[in-house]
Amino acid sequence: EDQVTQSPEALRLQEGESSSLNCSYTVSGLRGLFWYRQDPGKGPEFLFTLYSAGEEKEKERLKATLTKKESFLHITAPKPEDSATYLCAVPHPIIQGAQKLVFGQGTRLTINP
Amino acid sequence: ETGVTQSPTHLIKTRGQQVTLRCSSQSGHNTVSWYQQALGQGPQFIFQYYREEENGRGNFPPRFSGLQFPNYSSELNVNALELDDSALYLCASSLRTSGQETQYFGPGTRLLVL
């Protein structure tokens, strides 16, 4: 079964202090990797999909990158509103044409003003 | 906003009772997936429906069942509730095509079993 591991479990930064979150995966064949943001008590909000090693995507202060074994979510000059849990997930086939998402446990990010 | 809605937002039940959770998919989406998320964990796949048929199931017992309707809305039913069923239940809708599909999540239903 595909496995996804995120680190660190929790990260506390000062406003403006840049850092990176890690998502490592073990899959039989990479079919993409998804990043979501989740605020407390709410559903995950889609951020990015990456499909191949070397691919990068950016959105505001976030940049996601992908290698053959892991993905990084880089956050540059974060603001308090970036505080959330960040989840990564890989698609796993269930039957032909159908897939489920296998999630990591998430990284809880707190940005202090 | 994803256009995926869920009801109710919160629910309290007692052990042994039955519960039905509802999900309305994003317009144009033909696939709905349900996930269970325990506190501090990532979501765990329960099952998926496509064109009103169950497409796949995670490691959940048969007392977890579901339906998808012609308008692509969906229900998750849980019988004989147990304390460990307390969690955030998420539905996600997507459009299945020949390529990759992105799952968009609703706000979730928080279930507490006492």
PDB file of C-alpha atoms in Angstrom:
ATOM      1  CA  GLU A   1       0.000   0.000   0.000  1.00  0.00           C
ATOM      2  CA  ASP A   2       1.194   3.495  -0.784  1.00  0.00           C
ATOM      3  CA  GLN A   3       2.551   5.404   2.212  1.00  0.00           C
ATOM      4  CA  VAL A   4       2.866   9.130   2.842  1.00  0.00           C
ATOM      5  CA  THR A   5       4.840  10.655   5.713  1.00  0.00           C
ATOM      6  CA  GLN A   6       4.944  14.337   6.552  1.00  0.00           C
ATOM      7  CA  SER A   7       7.467  16.192   8.696  1.00  0.00           C
ATOM      8  CA  PRO A   8       7.607  17.948  10.978  1.00  0.00           C
ATOM      9  CA  GLU A   9       4.312  17.179  12.733  1.00  0.00           C
ATOM     10  CA  ALA A  10       4.163  20.756  13.979  1.00  0.00           C
ATOM     11  CA  LEU A  11       6.104  23.899  13.125  1.00  0.00           C
ATOM     12  CA  ARG A  12       5.985  27.277  14.811  1.00  0.00           C
ATOM     13  CA  LEU A  13       7.472  30.270  12.973  1.00  0.00           C
ATOM     14  CA  GLN A  14       7.648  33.990  13.454  1.00  0.00           C
ATOM     15  CA  GLU A  15       5.953  36.170  10.867  1.00  0.00           C
ATOM     16  CA  GLY A  16       8.341  36.598   7.938  1.00  0.00           C
ATOM     17  CA  GLU A  17      10.444  33.535   8.830  1.00  0.00           C
ATOM     18  CA  SER A  18      10.615  31.284   5.763  1.00  0.00           C
ATOM     19  CA  SER A  19      10.686  27.481   6.014  1.00  0.00           C
ATOM     20  CA  SER A  20       9.781  24.236   4.254  1.00  0.00           C
ATOM     21  CA  LEU A  21       7.438  21.342   4.964  1.00  0.00           C
ATOM     22  CA  ASN A  22       8.332  17.851   3.797  1.00  0.00           C
ATOM     23  CA  CYS A  23       6.198  15.079   2.338  1.00  0.00           C
ATOM     24  CA  SER A  24       7.908  11.776   1.565  1.00  0.00           C
ATOM     25  CA  TYR A  25       6.089   8.977  -0.203  1.00  0.00           C
ATOM     26  CA  THR A  26       6.415   5.337  -1.143  1.00  0.00           C
ATOM     27  CA  VAL A  27       4.276   4.425  -4.128  1.00  0.00           C
ATOM     28  CA  SER A  28       4.316   1.725  -6.783  1.00  0.00           C
ATOM     29  CA  GLY A  29       4.055   4.337  -9.504  1.00  0.00           C
ATOM     30  CA  LEU A  30       3.676   8.068  -9.035  1.00  0.00           C
ATOM     31  CA  ARG A  31       0.399   9.345 -10.462  1.00  0.00           C
ATOM     32  CA  GLY A  32       0.674  12.791  -8.970  1.00  0.00           C
ATOM     33  CA  LEU A  33       0.889  14.424  -5.579  1.00  0.00           C
ATOM     34  CA  PHE A  34      -1.640  16.796  -4.033  1.00  0.00           C
ATOM     35  CA  TRP A  35      -1.230  19.514  -1.408  1.00  0.00           C
ATOM     36  CA  TYR A  36      -4.175  20.729   0.644  1.00  0.00           C
ATOM     37  CA  ARG A  37      -4.576  23.319   3.368  1.00  0.00           C
ATOM     38  CA  GLN A  38      -6.968  22.608   6.253  1.00  0.00           C
ATOM     39  CA  ASP A  39      -8.175  25.142   8.801  1.00  0.00           C
ATOM     40  CA  PRO A  40      -9.405  23.824  12.196  1.00  0.00           C
ATOM     41  CA  GLY A  41     -12.785  22.118  11.956  1.00  0.00           C
ATOM     42  CA  LYS A  42     -13.039  22.639   8.177  1.00  0.00           C
ATOM     43  CA  GLY A  43     -12.530  20.555   5.074  1.00  0.00           C
ATOM     44  CA  PRO A  44      -9.229  20.460   3.174  1.00  0.00           C
ATOM     45  CA  GLU A  45      -8.778  23.203   0.580  1.00  0.00           C
ATOM     46  CA  PHE A  46      -6.988  22.227  -2.641  1.00  0.00           C
ATOM     47  CA  LEU A  47      -3.693  24.032  -3.254  1.00  0.00           C
ATOM     48  CA  PHE A  48      -1.563  22.223  -5.868  1.00  0.00           C
ATOM     49  CA  THR A  49      -1.145  19.109  -7.962  1.00  0.00           C
ATOM     50  CA  LEU A  50       2.322  18.016  -9.090  1.00  0.00           C
ATOM     51  CA  TYR A  51       2.703  15.245 -11.654  1.00  0.00           C
ATOM     52  CA  SER A  52       6.384  14.762 -12.394  1.00  0.00           C
ATOM     53  CA  ALA A  53       9.774  15.120 -10.736  1.00  0.00           C
ATOM     54  CA  GLY A  54      11.174  18.598 -11.191  1.00  0.00           C
ATOM     55  CA  GLU A  55       7.779  20.241 -11.431  1.00  0.00           C
ATOM     56  CA  GLU A  56       7.140  23.368  -9.359  1.00  0.00           C
ATOM     57  CA  LYS A  57       3.978  25.368  -8.683  1.00  0.00           C
ATOM     58  CA  GLU A  58       3.478  28.636  -6.839  1.00  0.00           C
ATOM     59  CA  LYS A  59       0.589  30.419  -5.185  1.00  0.00           C
ATOM     60  CA  GLU A  60       1.177  33.624  -3.254  1.00  0.00           C
ATOM     61  CA  ARG A  61       3.736  32.777  -0.522  1.00  0.00           C
ATOM     62  CA  LEU A  62       3.651  29.028  -1.212  1.00  0.00           C
ATOM     63  CA  LYS A  63       5.747  27.019  -3.639  1.00  0.00           C
ATOM     64  CA  ALA A  64       5.473  23.260  -4.046  1.00  0.00           C
ATOM     65  CA  THR A  65       8.244  21.147  -5.563  1.00  0.00           C
ATOM     66  CA  LEU A  66       8.486  17.455  -6.382  1.00  0.00           C
ATOM     67  CA  THR A  67      11.325  14.928  -6.599  1.00  0.00           C
ATOM     68  CA  LYS A  68      11.147  11.177  -7.176  1.00  0.00           C
ATOM     69  CA  LYS A  69      10.846  10.478  -3.454  1.00  0.00           C
ATOM     70  CA  GLU A  70       9.456  13.585  -1.800  1.00  0.00           C
ATOM     71  CA  SER A  71       7.732  16.917  -2.127  1.00  0.00           C
ATOM     72  CA  PHE A  72       8.409  20.172  -0.360  1.00  0.00           C
ATOM     73  CA  LEU A  73       6.046  23.006   0.401  1.00  0.00           C
ATOM     74  CA  HIS A  74       8.137  26.139   0.764  1.00  0.00           C
ATOM     75  CA  ILE A  75       6.570  29.066   2.547  1.00  0.00           C
ATOM     76  CA  THR A  76       8.237  32.446   2.034  1.00  0.00           C
ATOM     77  CA  ALA A  77       7.759  35.350   4.464  1.00  0.00           C
ATOM     78  CA  PRO A  78       4.657  33.774   6.029  1.00  0.00           C
ATOM     79  CA  LYS A  79       1.865  35.743   7.640  1.00  0.00           C
ATOM     80  CA  PRO A  80      -0.364  34.722  10.582  1.00  0.00           C
ATOM     81  CA  GLU A  81      -3.170  33.885   8.126  1.00  0.00           C
ATOM     82  CA  ASP A  82      -0.973  31.112   6.708  1.00  0.00           C
ATOM     83  CA  SER A  83      -1.447  29.216   9.982  1.00  0.00           C
ATOM     84  CA  ALA A  84      -3.187  25.914   9.179  1.00  0.00           C
ATOM     85  CA  THR A  85      -2.554  22.198   8.801  1.00  0.00           C
ATOM     86  CA  TYR A  86      -0.993  21.316   5.463  1.00  0.00           C
ATOM     87  CA  LEU A  87      -1.786  17.876   4.068  1.00  0.00           C
ATOM     88  CA  CYS A  88      -0.192  16.042   1.195  1.00  0.00           C
ATOM     89  CA  ALA A  89      -1.762  13.070  -0.559  1.00  0.00           C
ATOM     90  CA  VAL A  90      -1.043  10.648  -3.391  1.00  0.00           C
ATOM     91  CA  PRO A  91      -3.697   9.050  -5.606  1.00  0.00           C
ATOM     92  CA  HIS A  92      -3.958   5.265  -5.372  1.00  0.00           C
ATOM     93  CA  PRO A  93      -5.949   3.244  -7.925  1.00  0.00           C
ATOM     94  CA  ILE A  94      -8.922   1.300  -6.544  1.00  0.00           C
ATOM     95  CA  ILE A  95     -10.504  -0.025  -9.725  1.00  0.00           C
ATOM     96  CA  GLN A  96      -9.836   0.889 -13.329  1.00  0.00           C
ATOM     97  CA  GLY A  97     -10.353   4.595 -13.754  1.00  0.00           C
ATOM     98  CA  ALA A  98     -11.002   5.208 -10.065  1.00  0.00           C
ATOM     99  CA  GLN A  99      -8.615   6.437  -7.429  1.00  0.00           C
ATOM    100  CA  LYS A 100      -8.608   7.244  -3.739  1.00  0.00           C
ATOM    101  CA  LEU A 101      -6.329   9.700  -1.961  1.00  0.00           C
ATOM    102  CA  VAL A 102      -3.812   8.401   0.588  1.00  0.00           C
ATOM    103  CA  PHE A 103      -2.965  11.216   2.998  1.00  0.00           C
ATOM    104  CA  GLY A 104      -0.092  11.957   5.303  1.00  0.00           C
ATOM    105  CA  GLN A 105      -0.870  12.947   8.872  1.00  0.00           C
ATOM    106  CA  GLY A 106      -0.308  16.629   8.129  1.00  0.00           C
ATOM    107  CA  THR A 107       1.975  19.397   9.385  1.00  0.00           C
ATOM    108  CA  ARG A 108       0.382  21.878  11.764  1.00  0.00           C
ATOM    109  CA  LEU A 109       1.884  25.287  10.956  1.00  0.00           C
ATOM    110  CA  THR A 110       1.589  28.231  13.335  1.00  0.00           C
ATOM    111  CA  ILE A 111       2.801  31.705  12.371  1.00  0.00           C
ATOM    112  CA  ASN A 112       3.225  34.073  15.289  1.00  0.00           C
ATOM    113  CA  PRO A 113       2.843  37.823  14.659  1.00  0.00           C
TER     114      PRO A 113
ATOM    115  CA  GLU B   1     -15.622  27.961  -2.039  1.00  0.00           C
ATOM    116  CA  THR B   2     -15.651  24.514  -3.639  1.00  0.00           C
ATOM    117  CA  GLY B   3     -19.397  24.263  -4.146  1.00  0.00           C
ATOM    118  CA  VAL B   4     -19.435  21.045  -2.085  1.00  0.00           C
ATOM    119  CA  THR B   5     -21.864  21.222   0.810  1.00  0.00           C
ATOM    120  CA  GLN B   6     -22.457  18.849   3.715  1.00  0.00           C
ATOM    121  CA  SER B   7     -25.147  18.547   6.338  1.00  0.00           C
ATOM    122  CA  PRO B   8     -25.446  18.635   9.225  1.00  0.00           C
ATOM    123  CA  THR B   9     -22.355  20.526  10.397  1.00  0.00           C
ATOM    124  CA  HIS B  10     -22.365  18.906  13.830  1.00  0.00           C
ATOM    125  CA  LEU B  11     -24.111  15.879  15.277  1.00  0.00           C
ATOM    126  CA  ILE B  12     -24.194  14.151  18.657  1.00  0.00           C
ATOM    127  CA  LYS B  13     -25.345  10.532  18.888  1.00  0.00           C
ATOM    128  CA  THR B  14     -25.186   7.772  21.459  1.00  0.00           C
ATOM    129  CA  ARG B  15     -23.553   4.387  21.043  1.00  0.00           C
ATOM    130  CA  GLY B  16     -25.698   1.933  19.089  1.00  0.00           C
ATOM    131  CA  GLN B  17     -27.659   4.581  17.193  1.00  0.00           C
ATOM    132  CA  GLN B  18     -27.666   5.106  13.441  1.00  0.00           C
ATOM    133  CA  VAL B  19     -26.695   8.269  11.549  1.00  0.00           C
ATOM    134  CA  THR B  20     -27.073   9.616   8.018  1.00  0.00           C
ATOM    135  CA  LEU B  21     -24.757  12.297   6.671  1.00  0.00           C
ATOM    136  CA  ARG B  22     -25.422  14.150   3.430  1.00  0.00           C
ATOM    137  CA  CYS B  23     -23.264  15.664   0.708  1.00  0.00           C
ATOM    138  CA  SER B  24     -24.078  17.783  -2.320  1.00  0.00           C
ATOM    139  CA  SER B  25     -21.424  17.618  -5.026  1.00  0.00           C
ATOM    140  CA  GLN B  26     -19.983  20.457  -7.046  1.00  0.00           C
ATOM    141  CA  SER B  27     -21.996  21.105 -10.189  1.00  0.00           C
ATOM    142  CA  GLY B  28     -20.817  18.902 -13.080  1.00  0.00           C
ATOM    143  CA  HIS B  29     -18.961  16.414 -10.880  1.00  0.00           C
ATOM    144  CA  ASN B  30     -19.835  12.721 -11.248  1.00  0.00           C
ATOM    145  CA  THR B  31     -17.794  11.113  -8.476  1.00  0.00           C
ATOM    146  CA  VAL B  32     -18.063  11.397  -4.713  1.00  0.00           C
ATOM    147  CA  SER B  33     -15.662  10.016  -2.123  1.00  0.00           C
ATOM    148  CA  TRP B  34     -16.107   9.841   1.641  1.00  0.00           C
ATOM    149  CA  TYR B  35     -13.321  10.110   4.198  1.00  0.00           C
ATOM    150  CA  GLN B  36     -13.096   9.843   7.980  1.00  0.00           C
ATOM    151  CA  GLN B  37     -10.663  12.131   9.783  1.00  0.00           C
ATOM    152  CA  ALA B  38      -9.792  11.511  13.412  1.00  0.00           C
ATOM    153  CA  LEU B  39      -8.351  14.355  15.447  1.00  0.00           C
ATOM    154  CA  GLY B  40      -4.736  15.049  14.512  1.00  0.00           C
ATOM    155  CA  GLN B  41      -4.725  12.553  11.630  1.00  0.00           C
ATOM    156  CA  GLY B  42      -5.036  12.723   7.889  1.00  0.00           C
ATOM    157  CA  PRO B  43      -8.316  11.709   6.228  1.00  0.00           C
ATOM    158  CA  GLN B  44      -8.893   7.956   5.725  1.00  0.00           C
ATOM    159  CA  PHE B  45     -10.769   6.715   2.643  1.00  0.00           C
ATOM    160  CA  ILE B  46     -14.134   5.081   3.364  1.00  0.00           C
ATOM    161  CA  PHE B  47     -15.601   4.512  -0.121  1.00  0.00           C
ATOM    162  CA  GLN B  48     -16.296   6.124  -3.474  1.00  0.00           C
ATOM    163  CA  TYR B  49     -19.354   6.307  -5.723  1.00  0.00           C
ATOM    164  CA  TYR B  50     -19.449   6.874  -9.472  1.00  0.00           C
ATOM    165  CA  ARG B  51     -22.697   6.921 -11.440  1.00  0.00           C
ATOM    166  CA  GLU B  52     -24.558   5.616  -8.390  1.00  0.00           C
ATOM    167  CA  GLU B  53     -22.340   2.556  -7.924  1.00  0.00           C
ATOM    168  CA  GLU B  54     -19.744   1.891  -5.258  1.00  0.00           C
ATOM    169  CA  ASN B  55     -16.325   1.928  -6.914  1.00  0.00           C
ATOM    170  CA  GLY B  56     -14.070   0.981  -4.074  1.00  0.00           C
ATOM    171  CA  ARG B  57     -13.945   0.695  -0.333  1.00  0.00           C
ATOM    172  CA  GLY B  58     -11.366   1.314   2.360  1.00  0.00           C
ATOM    173  CA  ASN B  59     -10.825  -0.681   5.534  1.00  0.00           C
ATOM    174  CA  PHE B  60     -14.216   0.069   7.082  1.00  0.00           C
ATOM    175  CA  PRO B  61     -16.839  -2.471   8.260  1.00  0.00           C
ATOM    176  CA  PRO B  62     -20.146  -3.053   6.421  1.00  0.00           C
ATOM    177  CA  ARG B  63     -22.039  -0.926   8.940  1.00  0.00           C
ATOM    178  CA  PHE B  64     -20.625   1.987   6.933  1.00  0.00           C
ATOM    179  CA  SER B  65     -22.736   2.224   3.775  1.00  0.00           C
ATOM    180  CA  GLY B  66     -23.542   4.833   1.197  1.00  0.00           C
ATOM    181  CA  LEU B  67     -25.678   5.968  -1.681  1.00  0.00           C
ATOM    182  CA  GLN B  68     -25.247   8.258  -4.650  1.00  0.00           C
ATOM    183  CA  PHE B  69     -28.318   9.747  -6.301  1.00  0.00           C
ATOM    184  CA  PRO B  70     -28.955  10.657  -9.977  1.00  0.00           C
ATOM    185  CA  ASN B  71     -28.201  14.309  -9.187  1.00  0.00           C
ATOM    186  CA  TYR B  72     -24.819  13.100  -7.804  1.00  0.00           C
ATOM    187  CA  SER B  73     -25.640  14.022  -4.215  1.00  0.00           C
ATOM    188  CA  SER B  74     -24.665  11.356  -1.727  1.00  0.00           C
ATOM    189  CA  GLU B  75     -25.334   9.892   1.706  1.00  0.00           C
ATOM    190  CA  LEU B  76     -23.125   8.141   4.224  1.00  0.00           C
ATOM    191  CA  ASN B  77     -24.941   5.868   6.676  1.00  0.00           C
ATOM    192  CA  VAL B  78     -23.387   4.423   9.789  1.00  0.00           C
ATOM    193  CA  ASN B  79     -25.249   1.793  11.818  1.00  0.00           C
ATOM    194  CA  ALA B  80     -24.596   0.622  15.372  1.00  0.00           C
ATOM    195  CA  LEU B  81     -22.434   3.614  16.218  1.00  0.00           C
ATOM    196  CA  GLU B  82     -19.332   3.043  18.314  1.00  0.00           C
ATOM    197  CA  LEU B  83     -17.347   5.540  20.373  1.00  0.00           C
ATOM    198  CA  ASP B  84     -14.454   5.312  17.885  1.00  0.00           C
ATOM    199  CA  ASP B  85     -16.731   6.580  15.112  1.00  0.00           C
ATOM    200  CA  SER B  86     -16.378  10.065  16.580  1.00  0.00           C
ATOM    201  CA  ALA B  87     -14.577  12.022  13.862  1.00  0.00           C
ATOM    202  CA  LEU B  88     -14.867  14.607  11.109  1.00  0.00           C
ATOM    203  CA  TYR B  89     -16.554  13.068   8.065  1.00  0.00           C
ATOM    204  CA  LEU B  90     -15.591  14.603   4.756  1.00  0.00           C
ATOM    205  CA  CYS B  91     -17.025  14.177   1.325  1.00  0.00           C
ATOM    206  CA  ALA B  92     -15.107  15.109  -1.793  1.00  0.00           C
ATOM    207  CA  SER B  93     -16.456  15.497  -5.294  1.00  0.00           C
ATOM    208  CA  SER B  94     -14.542  15.184  -8.519  1.00  0.00           C
ATOM    209  CA  LEU B  95     -14.993  14.847 -12.259  1.00  0.00           C
ATOM    210  CA  ARG B  96     -13.694  11.526 -13.527  1.00  0.00           C
ATOM    211  CA  THR B  97     -12.115  11.905 -16.935  1.00  0.00           C
ATOM    212  CA  SER B  98      -9.400  10.003 -18.773  1.00  0.00           C
ATOM    213  CA  GLY B  99      -6.754  12.060 -17.040  1.00  0.00           C
ATOM    214  CA  GLN B 100      -6.057  13.101 -13.472  1.00  0.00           C
ATOM    215  CA  GLU B 101      -8.921  14.158 -11.278  1.00  0.00           C
ATOM    216  CA  THR B 102      -8.828  16.589  -8.381  1.00  0.00           C
ATOM    217  CA  GLN B 103     -11.001  15.953  -5.344  1.00  0.00           C
ATOM    218  CA  TYR B 104     -12.647  19.013  -3.811  1.00  0.00           C
ATOM    219  CA  PHE B 105     -13.757  18.699  -0.216  1.00  0.00           C
ATOM    220  CA  GLY B 106     -16.803  19.911   1.620  1.00  0.00           C
ATOM    221  CA  PRO B 107     -16.663  21.521   5.066  1.00  0.00           C
ATOM    222  CA  GLY B 108     -17.282  18.226   6.860  1.00  0.00           C
ATOM    223  CA  THR B 109     -19.673  16.912   9.476  1.00  0.00           C
ATOM    224  CA  ARG B 110     -18.347  16.624  13.025  1.00  0.00           C
ATOM    225  CA  LEU B 111     -19.835  13.505  14.642  1.00  0.00           C
ATOM    226  CA  LEU B 112     -19.571  12.886  18.370  1.00  0.00           C
ATOM    227  CA  VAL B 113     -20.656   9.498  19.732  1.00  0.00           C
ATOM    228  CA  LEU B 114     -21.300   9.332  23.464  1.00  0.00           C
TER     229      LEU B 114
END
